[in-house]
XYZ file of N, CA and C in Angstrom:
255
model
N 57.581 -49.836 -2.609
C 57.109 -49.537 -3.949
C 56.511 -48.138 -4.011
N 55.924 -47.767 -2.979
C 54.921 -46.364 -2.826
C 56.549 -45.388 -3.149
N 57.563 -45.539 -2.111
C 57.767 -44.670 -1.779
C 58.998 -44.628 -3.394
N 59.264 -45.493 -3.867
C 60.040 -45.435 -5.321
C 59.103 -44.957 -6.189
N 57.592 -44.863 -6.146
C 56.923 -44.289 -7.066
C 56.765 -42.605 -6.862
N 56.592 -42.288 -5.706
C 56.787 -40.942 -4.931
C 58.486 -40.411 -5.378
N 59.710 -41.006 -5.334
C 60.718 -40.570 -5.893
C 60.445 -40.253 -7.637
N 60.326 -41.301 -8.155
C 60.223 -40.648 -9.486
C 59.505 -39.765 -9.994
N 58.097 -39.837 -9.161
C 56.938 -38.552 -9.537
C 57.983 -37.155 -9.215
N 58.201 -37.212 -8.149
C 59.190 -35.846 -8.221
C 60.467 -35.762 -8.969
N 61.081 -35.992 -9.477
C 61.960 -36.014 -9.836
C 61.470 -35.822 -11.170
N 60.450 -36.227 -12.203
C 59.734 -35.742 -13.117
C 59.001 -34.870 -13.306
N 58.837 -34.399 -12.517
C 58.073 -32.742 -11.523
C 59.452 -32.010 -11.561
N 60.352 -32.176 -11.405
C 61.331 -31.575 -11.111
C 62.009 -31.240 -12.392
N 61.909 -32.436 -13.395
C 62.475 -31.849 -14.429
C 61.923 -31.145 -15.774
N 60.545 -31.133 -15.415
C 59.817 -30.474 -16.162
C 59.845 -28.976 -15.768
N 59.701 -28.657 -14.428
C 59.837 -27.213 -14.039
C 61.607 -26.462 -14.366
N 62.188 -27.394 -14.206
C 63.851 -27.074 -14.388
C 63.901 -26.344 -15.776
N 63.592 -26.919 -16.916
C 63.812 -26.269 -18.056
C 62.945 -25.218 -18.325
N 61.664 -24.656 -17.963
C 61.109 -23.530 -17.870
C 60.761 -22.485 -16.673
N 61.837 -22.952 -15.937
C 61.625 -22.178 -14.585
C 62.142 -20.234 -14.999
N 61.209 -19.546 -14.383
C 61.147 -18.350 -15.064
C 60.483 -17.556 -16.301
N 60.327 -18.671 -16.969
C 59.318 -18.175 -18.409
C 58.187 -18.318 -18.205
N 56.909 -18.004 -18.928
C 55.746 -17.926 -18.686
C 55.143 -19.332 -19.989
N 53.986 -19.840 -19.287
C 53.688 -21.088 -20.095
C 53.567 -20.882 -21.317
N 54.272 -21.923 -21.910
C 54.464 -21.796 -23.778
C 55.880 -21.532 -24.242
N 56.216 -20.852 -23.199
C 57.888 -20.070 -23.775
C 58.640 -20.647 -24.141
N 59.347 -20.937 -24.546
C 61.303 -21.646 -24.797
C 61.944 -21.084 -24.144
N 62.639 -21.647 -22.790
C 63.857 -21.394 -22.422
C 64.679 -20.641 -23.713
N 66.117 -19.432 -23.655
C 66.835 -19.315 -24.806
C 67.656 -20.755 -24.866
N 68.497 -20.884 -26.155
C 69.400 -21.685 -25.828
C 70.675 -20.980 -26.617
N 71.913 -21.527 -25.419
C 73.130 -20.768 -25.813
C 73.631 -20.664 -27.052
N 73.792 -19.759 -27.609
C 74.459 -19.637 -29.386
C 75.647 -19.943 -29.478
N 75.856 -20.821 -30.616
C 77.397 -21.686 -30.920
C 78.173 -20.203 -31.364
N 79.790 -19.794 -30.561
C 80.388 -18.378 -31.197
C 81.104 -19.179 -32.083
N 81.190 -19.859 -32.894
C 82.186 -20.681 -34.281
C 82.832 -20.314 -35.121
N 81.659 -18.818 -35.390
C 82.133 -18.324 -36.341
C 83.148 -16.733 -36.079
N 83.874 -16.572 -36.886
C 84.537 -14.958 -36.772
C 84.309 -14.076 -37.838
N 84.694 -12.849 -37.616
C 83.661 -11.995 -38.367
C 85.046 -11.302 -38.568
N 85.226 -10.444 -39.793
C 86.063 -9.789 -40.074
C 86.285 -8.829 -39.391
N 87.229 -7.869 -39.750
C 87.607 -6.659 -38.828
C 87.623 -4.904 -39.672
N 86.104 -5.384 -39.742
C 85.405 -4.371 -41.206
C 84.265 -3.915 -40.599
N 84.707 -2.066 -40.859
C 83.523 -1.362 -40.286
C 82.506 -0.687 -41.417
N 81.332 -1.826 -41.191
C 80.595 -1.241 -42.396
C 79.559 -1.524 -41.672
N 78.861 -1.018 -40.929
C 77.557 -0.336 -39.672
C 76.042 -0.743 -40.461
N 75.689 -0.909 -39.566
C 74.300 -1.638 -40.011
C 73.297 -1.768 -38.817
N 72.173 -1.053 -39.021
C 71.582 -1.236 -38.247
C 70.446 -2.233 -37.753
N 69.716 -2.834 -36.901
C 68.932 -3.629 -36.452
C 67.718 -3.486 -35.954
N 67.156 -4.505 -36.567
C 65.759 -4.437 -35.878
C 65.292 -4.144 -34.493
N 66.336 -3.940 -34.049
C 66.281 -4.037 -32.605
C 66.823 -2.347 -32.037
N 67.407 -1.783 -33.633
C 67.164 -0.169 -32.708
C 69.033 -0.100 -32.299
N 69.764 -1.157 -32.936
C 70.909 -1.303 -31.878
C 72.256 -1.108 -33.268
N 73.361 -0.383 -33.143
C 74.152 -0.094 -34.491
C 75.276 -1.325 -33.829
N 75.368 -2.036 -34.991
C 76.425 -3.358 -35.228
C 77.598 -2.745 -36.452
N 78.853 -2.828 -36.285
C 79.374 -3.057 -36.972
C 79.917 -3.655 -38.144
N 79.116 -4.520 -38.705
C 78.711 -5.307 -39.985
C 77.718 -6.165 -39.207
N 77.594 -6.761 -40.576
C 76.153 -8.341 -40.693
C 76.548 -9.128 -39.965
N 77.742 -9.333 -40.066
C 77.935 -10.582 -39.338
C 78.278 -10.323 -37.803
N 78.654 -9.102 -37.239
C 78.563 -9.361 -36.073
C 77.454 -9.059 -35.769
N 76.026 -8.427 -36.088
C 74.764 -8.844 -35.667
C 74.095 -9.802 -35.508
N 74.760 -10.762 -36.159
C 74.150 -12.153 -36.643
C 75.178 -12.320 -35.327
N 76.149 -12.791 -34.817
C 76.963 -13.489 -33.786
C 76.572 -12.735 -32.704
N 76.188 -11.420 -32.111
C 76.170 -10.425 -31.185
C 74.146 -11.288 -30.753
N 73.609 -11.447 -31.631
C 72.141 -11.943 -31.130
C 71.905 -13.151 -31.646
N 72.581 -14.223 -32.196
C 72.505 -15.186 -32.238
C 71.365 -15.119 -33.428
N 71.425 -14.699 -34.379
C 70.299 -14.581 -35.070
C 69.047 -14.107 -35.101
N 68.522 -13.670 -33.202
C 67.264 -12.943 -33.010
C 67.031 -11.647 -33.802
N 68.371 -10.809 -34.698
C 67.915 -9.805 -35.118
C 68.482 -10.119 -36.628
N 67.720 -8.961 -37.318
C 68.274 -8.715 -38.764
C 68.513 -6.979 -38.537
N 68.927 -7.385 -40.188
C 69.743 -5.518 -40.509
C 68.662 -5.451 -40.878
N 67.880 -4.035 -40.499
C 67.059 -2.503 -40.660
C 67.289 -2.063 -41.931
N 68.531 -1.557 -42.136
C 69.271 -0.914 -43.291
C 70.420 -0.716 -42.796
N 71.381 -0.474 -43.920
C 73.017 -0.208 -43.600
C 73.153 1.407 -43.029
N 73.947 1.130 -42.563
C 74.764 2.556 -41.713
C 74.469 2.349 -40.320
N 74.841 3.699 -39.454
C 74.298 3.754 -38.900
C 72.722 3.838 -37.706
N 72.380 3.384 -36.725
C 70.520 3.607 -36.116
C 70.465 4.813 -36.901
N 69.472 5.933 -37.378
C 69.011 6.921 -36.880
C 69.403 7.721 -37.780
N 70.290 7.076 -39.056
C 71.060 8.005 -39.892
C 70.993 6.557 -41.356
N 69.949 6.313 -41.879
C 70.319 5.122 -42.787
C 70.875 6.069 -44.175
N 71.363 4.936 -44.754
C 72.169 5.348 -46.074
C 71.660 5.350 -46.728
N 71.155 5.619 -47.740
C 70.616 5.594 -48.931
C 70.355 6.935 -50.043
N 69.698 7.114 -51.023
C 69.608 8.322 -52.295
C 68.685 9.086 -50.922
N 69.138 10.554 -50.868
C 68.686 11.781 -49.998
C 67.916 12.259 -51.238
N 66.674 12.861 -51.009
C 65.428 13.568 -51.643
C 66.120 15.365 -51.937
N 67.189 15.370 -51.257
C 67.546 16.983 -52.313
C 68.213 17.175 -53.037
C-alpha cells in the first residue's frame, strides 16, 4: 500500500512539473495555434505591435497566433497616413 501510494505521489509530482517545466511560477505554458485558416495572396503591409512588418492582417494574426495586433498599416518605421507638409 505504502509503496502504491509513493507511485502515485510521484507521478502527480510529475505531472504537475511537466506542464510548466521552464516557465516561471504563474506562467502558461504557450499552446500550439490551430493554422486553419489561409490568408490571401495580398500585399498590403502592416505593421505590429511587436516592431515586426507582416504582409496583411491576417497573416499577423496566423504568423503570432493572435499575440500581436496591427500598429498601423504600411510598413515598421514608415506608417501611412495624411504627411504634415
Amino acid at each position: 500500500m505504502l509503496r502504491l501510494s509513493i507511485v502515485i505521489a510521484a507521478f502527480c509530482i510529475y505531472l504537475s512539473l511537466a506542464d510548466y517545466s521552464g516557465y516561471s511560477t504563474g506562467e502558461v505554458a504557450p499552446q500550439p495555434c490551430p493554422q486553419n485558416n489561409e490568408c490571401l495572396d495580398v500585399y498590403a503591409p502592416v505593421c505590429g505591435t511587436d516592431g515586426v512588418t507582416y504582409s496583411n492582417g491576417c497573416e499577423l494574426i496566423k504568423k503570432t497566433c493572435g499575440r500581436v495586433q496591427v500598429s498601423y498599416n504600411g510598413q515598421c518605421g514608415n506608417p501611412s497616413g495624411p504627411s504634415d507638409a
